[in-house]
PDB file of C-alpha atoms in Angstrom:
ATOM      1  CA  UNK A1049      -8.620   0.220 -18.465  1.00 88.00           C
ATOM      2  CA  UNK A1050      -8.061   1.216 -15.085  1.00 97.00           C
ATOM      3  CA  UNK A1051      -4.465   2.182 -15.045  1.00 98.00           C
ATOM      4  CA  UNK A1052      -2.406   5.155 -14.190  1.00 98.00           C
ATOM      5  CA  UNK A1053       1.235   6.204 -14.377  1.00 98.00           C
ATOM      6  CA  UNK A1054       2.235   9.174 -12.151  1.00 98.00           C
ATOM      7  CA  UNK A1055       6.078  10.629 -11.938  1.00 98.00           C
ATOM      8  CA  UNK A1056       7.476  12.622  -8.818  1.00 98.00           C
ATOM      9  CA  UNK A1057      10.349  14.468  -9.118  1.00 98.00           C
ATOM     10  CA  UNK A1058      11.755  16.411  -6.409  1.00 97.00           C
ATOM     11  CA  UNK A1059      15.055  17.505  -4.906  1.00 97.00           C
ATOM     12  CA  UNK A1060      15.183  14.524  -3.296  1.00 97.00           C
ATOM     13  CA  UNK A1061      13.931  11.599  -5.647  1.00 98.00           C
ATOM     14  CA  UNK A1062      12.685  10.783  -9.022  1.00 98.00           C
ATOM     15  CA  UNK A1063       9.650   8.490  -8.710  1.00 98.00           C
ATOM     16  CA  UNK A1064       7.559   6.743 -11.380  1.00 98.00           C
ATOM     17  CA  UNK A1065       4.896   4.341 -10.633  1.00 98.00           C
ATOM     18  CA  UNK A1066       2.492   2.468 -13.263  1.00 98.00           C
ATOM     19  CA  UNK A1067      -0.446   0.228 -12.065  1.00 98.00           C
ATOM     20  CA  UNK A1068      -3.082  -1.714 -13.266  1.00 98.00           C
ATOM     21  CA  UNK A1069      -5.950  -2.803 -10.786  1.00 98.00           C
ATOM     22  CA  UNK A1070      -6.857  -5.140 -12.918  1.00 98.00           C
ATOM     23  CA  UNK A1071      -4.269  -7.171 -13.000  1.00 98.00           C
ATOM     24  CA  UNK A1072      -2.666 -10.377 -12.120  1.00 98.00           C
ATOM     25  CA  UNK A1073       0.092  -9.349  -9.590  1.00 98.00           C
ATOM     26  CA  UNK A1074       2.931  -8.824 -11.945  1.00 98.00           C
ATOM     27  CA  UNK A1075       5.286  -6.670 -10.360  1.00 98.00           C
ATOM     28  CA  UNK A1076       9.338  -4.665 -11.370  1.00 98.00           C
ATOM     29  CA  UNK A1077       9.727  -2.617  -8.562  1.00 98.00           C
ATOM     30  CA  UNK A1078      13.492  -0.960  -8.272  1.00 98.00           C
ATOM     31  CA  UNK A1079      13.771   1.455  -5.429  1.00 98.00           C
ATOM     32  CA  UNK A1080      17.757   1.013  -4.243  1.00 98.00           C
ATOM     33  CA  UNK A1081      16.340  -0.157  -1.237  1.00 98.00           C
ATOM     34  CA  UNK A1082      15.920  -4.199  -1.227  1.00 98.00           C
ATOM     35  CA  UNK A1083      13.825  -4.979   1.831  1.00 98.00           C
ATOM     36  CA  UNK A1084      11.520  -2.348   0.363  1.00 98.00           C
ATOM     37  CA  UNK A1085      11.437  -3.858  -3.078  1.00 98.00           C
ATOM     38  CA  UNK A1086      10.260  -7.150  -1.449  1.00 98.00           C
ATOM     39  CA  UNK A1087       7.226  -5.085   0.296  1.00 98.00           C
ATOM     40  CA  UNK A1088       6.223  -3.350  -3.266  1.00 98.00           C
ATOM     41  CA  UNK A1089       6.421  -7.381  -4.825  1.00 98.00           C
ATOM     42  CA  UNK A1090       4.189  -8.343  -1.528  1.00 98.00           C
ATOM     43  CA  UNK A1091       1.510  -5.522  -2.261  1.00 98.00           C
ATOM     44  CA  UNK A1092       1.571  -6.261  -6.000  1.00 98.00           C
ATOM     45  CA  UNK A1093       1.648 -10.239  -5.885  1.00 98.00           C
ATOM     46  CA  UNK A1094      -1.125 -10.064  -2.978  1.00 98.00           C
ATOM     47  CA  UNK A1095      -3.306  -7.408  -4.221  1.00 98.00           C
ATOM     48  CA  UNK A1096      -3.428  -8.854  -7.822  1.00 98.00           C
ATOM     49  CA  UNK A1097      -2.556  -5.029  -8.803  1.00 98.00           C
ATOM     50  CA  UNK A1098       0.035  -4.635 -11.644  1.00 98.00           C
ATOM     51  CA  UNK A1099       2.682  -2.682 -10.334  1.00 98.00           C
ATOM     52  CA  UNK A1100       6.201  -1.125 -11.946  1.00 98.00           C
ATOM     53  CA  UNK A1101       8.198   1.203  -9.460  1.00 98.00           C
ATOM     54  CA  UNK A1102      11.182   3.179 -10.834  1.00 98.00           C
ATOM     55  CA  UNK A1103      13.138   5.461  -7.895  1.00 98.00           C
ATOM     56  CA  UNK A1104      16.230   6.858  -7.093  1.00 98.00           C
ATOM     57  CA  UNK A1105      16.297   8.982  -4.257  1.00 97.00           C
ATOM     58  CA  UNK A1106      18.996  10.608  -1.751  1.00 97.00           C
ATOM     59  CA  UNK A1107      19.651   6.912  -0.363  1.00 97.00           C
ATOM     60  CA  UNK A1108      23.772   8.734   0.964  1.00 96.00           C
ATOM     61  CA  UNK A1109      21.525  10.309   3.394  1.00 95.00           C
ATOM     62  CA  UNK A1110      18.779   7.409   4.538  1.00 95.00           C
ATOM     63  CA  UNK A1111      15.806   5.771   3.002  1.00 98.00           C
ATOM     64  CA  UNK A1112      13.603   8.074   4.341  1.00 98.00           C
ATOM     65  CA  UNK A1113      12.280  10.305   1.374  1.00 98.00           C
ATOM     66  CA  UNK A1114      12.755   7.452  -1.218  1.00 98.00           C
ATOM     67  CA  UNK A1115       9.798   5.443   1.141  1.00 98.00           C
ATOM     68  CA  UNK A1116       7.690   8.056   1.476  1.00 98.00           C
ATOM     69  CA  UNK A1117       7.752   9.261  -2.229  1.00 98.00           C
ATOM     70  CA  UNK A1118       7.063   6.107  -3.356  1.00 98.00           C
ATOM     71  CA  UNK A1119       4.360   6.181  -0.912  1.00 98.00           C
ATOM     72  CA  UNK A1120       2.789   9.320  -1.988  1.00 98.00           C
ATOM     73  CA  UNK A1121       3.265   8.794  -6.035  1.00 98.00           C
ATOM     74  CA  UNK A1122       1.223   5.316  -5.531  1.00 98.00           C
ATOM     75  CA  UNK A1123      -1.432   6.607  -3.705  1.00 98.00           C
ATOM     76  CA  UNK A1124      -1.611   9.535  -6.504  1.00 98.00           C
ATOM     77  CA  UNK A1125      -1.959   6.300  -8.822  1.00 98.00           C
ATOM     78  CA  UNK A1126      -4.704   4.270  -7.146  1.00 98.00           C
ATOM     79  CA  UNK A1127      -6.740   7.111  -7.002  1.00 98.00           C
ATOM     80  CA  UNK A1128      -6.355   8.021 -10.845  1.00 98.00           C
ATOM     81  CA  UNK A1129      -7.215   4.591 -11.524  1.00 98.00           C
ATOM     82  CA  UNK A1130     -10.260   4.314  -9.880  1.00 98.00           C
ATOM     83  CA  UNK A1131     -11.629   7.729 -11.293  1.00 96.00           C
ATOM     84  CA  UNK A1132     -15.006   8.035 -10.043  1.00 95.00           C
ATOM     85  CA  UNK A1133     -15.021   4.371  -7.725  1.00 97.00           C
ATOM     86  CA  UNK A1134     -18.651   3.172  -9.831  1.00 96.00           C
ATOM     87  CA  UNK A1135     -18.882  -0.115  -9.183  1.00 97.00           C
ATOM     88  CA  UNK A1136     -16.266  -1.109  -6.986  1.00 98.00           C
ATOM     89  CA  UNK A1137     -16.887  -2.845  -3.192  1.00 98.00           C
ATOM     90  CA  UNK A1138     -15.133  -0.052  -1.836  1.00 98.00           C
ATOM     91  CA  UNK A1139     -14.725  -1.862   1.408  1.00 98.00           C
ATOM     92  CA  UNK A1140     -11.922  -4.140   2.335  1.00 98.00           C
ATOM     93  CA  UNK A1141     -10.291  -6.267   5.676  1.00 98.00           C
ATOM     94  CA  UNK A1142      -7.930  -9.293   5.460  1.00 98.00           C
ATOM     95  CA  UNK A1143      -6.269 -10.703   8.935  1.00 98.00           C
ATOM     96  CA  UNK A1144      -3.252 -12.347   7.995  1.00 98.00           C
ATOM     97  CA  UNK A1145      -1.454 -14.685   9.418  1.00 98.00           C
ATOM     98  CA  UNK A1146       2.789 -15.376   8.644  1.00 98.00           C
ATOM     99  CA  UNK A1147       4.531 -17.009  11.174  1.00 98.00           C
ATOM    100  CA  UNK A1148       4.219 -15.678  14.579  1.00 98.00           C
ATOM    101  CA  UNK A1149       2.839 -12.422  13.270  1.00 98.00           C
ATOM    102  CA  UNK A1150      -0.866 -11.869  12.733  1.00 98.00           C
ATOM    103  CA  UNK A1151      -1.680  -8.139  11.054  1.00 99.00           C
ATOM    104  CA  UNK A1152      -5.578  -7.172  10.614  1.00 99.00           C
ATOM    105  CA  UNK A1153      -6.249  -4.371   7.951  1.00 99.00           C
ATOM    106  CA  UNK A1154      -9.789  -2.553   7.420  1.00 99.00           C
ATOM    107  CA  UNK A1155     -10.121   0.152   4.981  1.00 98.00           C
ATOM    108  CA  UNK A1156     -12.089   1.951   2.860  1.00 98.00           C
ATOM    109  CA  UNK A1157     -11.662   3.958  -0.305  1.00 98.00           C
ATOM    110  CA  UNK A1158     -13.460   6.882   1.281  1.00 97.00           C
ATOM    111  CA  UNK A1159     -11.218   9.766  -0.112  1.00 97.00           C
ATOM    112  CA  UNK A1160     -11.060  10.641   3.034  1.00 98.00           C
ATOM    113  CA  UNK A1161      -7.535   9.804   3.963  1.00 98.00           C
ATOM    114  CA  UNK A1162      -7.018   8.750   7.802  1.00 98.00           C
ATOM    115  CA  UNK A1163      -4.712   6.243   8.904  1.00 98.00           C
ATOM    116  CA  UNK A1164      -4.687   3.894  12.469  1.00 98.00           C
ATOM    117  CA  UNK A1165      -1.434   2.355  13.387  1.00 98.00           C
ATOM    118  CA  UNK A1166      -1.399  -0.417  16.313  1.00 98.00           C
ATOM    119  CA  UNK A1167       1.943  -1.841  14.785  1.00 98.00           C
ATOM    120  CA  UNK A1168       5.295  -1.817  16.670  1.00 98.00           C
ATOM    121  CA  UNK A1169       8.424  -3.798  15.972  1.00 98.00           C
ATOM    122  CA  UNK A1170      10.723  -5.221  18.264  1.00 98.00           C
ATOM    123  CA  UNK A1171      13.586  -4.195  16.401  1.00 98.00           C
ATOM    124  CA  UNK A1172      14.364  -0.424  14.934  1.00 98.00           C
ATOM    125  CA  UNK A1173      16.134  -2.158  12.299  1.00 98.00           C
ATOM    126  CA  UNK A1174      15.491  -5.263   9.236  1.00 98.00           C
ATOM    127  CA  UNK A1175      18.536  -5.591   8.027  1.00 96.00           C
ATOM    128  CA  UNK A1176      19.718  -1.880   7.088  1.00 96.00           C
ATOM    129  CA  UNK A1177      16.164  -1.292   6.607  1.00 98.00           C
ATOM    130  CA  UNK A1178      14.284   1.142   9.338  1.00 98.00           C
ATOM    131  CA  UNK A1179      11.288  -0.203  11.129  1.00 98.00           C
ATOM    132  CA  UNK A1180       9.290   2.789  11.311  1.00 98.00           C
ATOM    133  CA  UNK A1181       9.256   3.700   7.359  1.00 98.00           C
ATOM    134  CA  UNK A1182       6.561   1.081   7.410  1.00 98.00           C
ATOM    135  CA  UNK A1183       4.304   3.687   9.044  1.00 98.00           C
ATOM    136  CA  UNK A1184       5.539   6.429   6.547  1.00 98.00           C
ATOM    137  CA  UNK A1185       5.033   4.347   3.823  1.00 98.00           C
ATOM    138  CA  UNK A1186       1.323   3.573   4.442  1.00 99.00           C
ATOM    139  CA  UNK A1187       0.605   7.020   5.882  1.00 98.00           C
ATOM    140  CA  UNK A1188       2.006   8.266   2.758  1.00 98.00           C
ATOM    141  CA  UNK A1189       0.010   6.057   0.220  1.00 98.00           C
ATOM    142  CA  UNK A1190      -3.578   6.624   2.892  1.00 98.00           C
ATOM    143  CA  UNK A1191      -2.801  10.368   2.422  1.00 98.00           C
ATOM    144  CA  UNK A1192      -2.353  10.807  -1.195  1.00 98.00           C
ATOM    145  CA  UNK A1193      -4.904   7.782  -1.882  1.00 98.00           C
ATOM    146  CA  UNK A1194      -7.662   8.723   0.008  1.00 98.00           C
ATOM    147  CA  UNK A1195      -8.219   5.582   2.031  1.00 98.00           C
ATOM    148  CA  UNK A1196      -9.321   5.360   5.369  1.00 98.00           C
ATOM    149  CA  UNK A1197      -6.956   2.492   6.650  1.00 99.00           C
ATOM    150  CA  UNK A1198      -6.565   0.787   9.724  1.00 99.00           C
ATOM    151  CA  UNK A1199      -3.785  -1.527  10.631  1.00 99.00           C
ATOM    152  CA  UNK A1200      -3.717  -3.766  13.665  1.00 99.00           C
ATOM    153  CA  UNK A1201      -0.936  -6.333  14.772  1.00 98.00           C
ATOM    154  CA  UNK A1202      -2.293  -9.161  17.069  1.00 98.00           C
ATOM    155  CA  UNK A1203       0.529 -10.985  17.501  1.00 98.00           C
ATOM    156  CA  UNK A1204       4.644 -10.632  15.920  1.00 98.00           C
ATOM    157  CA  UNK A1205       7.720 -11.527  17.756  1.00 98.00           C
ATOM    158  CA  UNK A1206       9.921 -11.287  14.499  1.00 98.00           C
ATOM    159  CA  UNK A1207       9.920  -7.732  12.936  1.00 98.00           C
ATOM    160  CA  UNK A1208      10.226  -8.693   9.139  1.00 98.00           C
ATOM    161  CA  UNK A1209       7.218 -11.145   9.659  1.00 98.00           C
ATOM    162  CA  UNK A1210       5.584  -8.220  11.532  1.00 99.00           C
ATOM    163  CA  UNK A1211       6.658  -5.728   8.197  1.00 98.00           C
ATOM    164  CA  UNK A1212       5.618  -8.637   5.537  1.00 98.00           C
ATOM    165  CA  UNK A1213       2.327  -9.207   7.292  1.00 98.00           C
ATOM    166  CA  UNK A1214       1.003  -5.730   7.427  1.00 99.00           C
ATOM    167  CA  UNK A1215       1.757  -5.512   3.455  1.00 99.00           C
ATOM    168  CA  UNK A1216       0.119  -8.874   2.626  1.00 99.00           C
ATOM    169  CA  UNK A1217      -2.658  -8.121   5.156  1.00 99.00           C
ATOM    170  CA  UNK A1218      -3.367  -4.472   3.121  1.00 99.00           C
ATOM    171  CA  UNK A1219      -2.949  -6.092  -0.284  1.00 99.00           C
ATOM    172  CA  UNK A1220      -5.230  -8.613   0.419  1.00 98.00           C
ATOM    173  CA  UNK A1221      -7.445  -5.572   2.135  1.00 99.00           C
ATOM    174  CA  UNK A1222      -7.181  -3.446  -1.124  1.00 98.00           C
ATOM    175  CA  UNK A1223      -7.672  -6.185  -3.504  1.00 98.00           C
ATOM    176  CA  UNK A1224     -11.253  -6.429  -2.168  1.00 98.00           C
ATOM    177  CA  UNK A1225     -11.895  -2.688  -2.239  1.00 98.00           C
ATOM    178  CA  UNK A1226     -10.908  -2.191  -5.789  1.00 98.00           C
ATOM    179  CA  UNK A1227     -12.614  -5.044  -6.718  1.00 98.00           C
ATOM    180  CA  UNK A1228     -16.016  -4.323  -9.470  1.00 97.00           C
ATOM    181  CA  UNK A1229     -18.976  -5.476  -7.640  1.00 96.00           C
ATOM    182  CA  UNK A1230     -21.430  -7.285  -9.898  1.00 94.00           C
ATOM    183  CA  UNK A1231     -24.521  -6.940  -8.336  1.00 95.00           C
ATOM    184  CA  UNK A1232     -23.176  -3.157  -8.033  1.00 93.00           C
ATOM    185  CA  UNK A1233     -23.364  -2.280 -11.901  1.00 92.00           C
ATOM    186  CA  UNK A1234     -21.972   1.460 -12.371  1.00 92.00           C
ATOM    187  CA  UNK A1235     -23.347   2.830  -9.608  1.00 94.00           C
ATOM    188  CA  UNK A1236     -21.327   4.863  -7.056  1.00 93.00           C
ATOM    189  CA  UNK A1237     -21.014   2.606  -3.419  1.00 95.00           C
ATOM    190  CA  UNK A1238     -21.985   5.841  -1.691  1.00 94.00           C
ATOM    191  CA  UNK A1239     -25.426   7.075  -0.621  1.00 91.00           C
ATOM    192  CA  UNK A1240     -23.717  10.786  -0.846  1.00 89.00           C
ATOM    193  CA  UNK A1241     -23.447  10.771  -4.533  1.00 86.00           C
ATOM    194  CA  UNK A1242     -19.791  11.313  -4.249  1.00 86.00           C
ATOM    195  CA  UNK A1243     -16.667   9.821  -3.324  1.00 89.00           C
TER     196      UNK A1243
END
């Protein structure tokens, strides 16, 4: 099964994550932090990735570490689930479109963690919830997941359409990268012998 549960617990939060990657998008995630919650279902239900998200975190002093820890503890998961990456596509890009905003993700499962970031809001706000954790969030889970990601917005005039896109966009991204690749069998999708 290609599953992993990893815990983070710092002086700041206390962090479990469980996934499956081969799953059906069922999703519990419960940071204290709402509009975030609805991102985590967005990955989860879009990526077809099992996902349960337990935090509490320092939220009397902003969401800030709570984002990012969640961030980092998920990437720590995808990568334990994929062990070795034999057989997967590796590969993935979705362009999304919601509304008025249209996102474009690339990435690759490289472990070599890098992330581009052509998205900007109009607002520094969605509701209570600061714009640019959205950055954080994905340049935590590129760091501690090993993907090379790039994230493009082509068009957004509404920032929660900009926010939802970019997380539908990468789910949709990932789902393809994780994905076994028949004609693959077990061999690694790397002509370094490594990835």
């Amino acid at each position: 099964m290609r599953e992993a549960t990893v815990t983070r617990k710092t002086a700041e939060t206390d962090i479990s994550v469980f996934l499956n990657l081969d799953g059906t998008g069922k999703h519990d995630c419960r940071t204290g932090i709402g509009f975030f919650d609805h991102m985590l279902d967005q990955l989860s239900r879009h990526s077809l990735i099992d996902l349960t998200v337990r935090a509490t975190g320092d939220l009397h002093i902003d969401d800030h570490h709570t984002v990012e820890d969640v961030g980092i503890a998920l990437g720590q998961a995808l990568t334990r689930a994929l062990g070795d990456k034999r057989g997967i596509r590796r590969y993935g890009h979705f362009r999304l479109a919601m509304d008025d905003a249209q996102i474009a993700t690339a990435l690759d499962l490289s472990a070599r963690p890098f992330l581009i970031w052509t998205v900007d809001f109009p607002t520094a706000k969605i509701g209570t919830f600061d714009t640019e954790l959205v950055r954080e969030f994905f340049q935590a889970l590129a760091t501690h997941g090993g993907i090379t990601l790039h994230v493009d917005k082509l068009h957004g005039l509404n920032s929660h359409h900009i926010a939802e896109a970019a997380f539908k966009s990468v789910a949709r991204a990932l789902r393809q990268a994780v994905e076994p690749d028949p004609r693959l069998g077990d061999a690694l999708p790397s002509t370094k012998g490594a990835l």
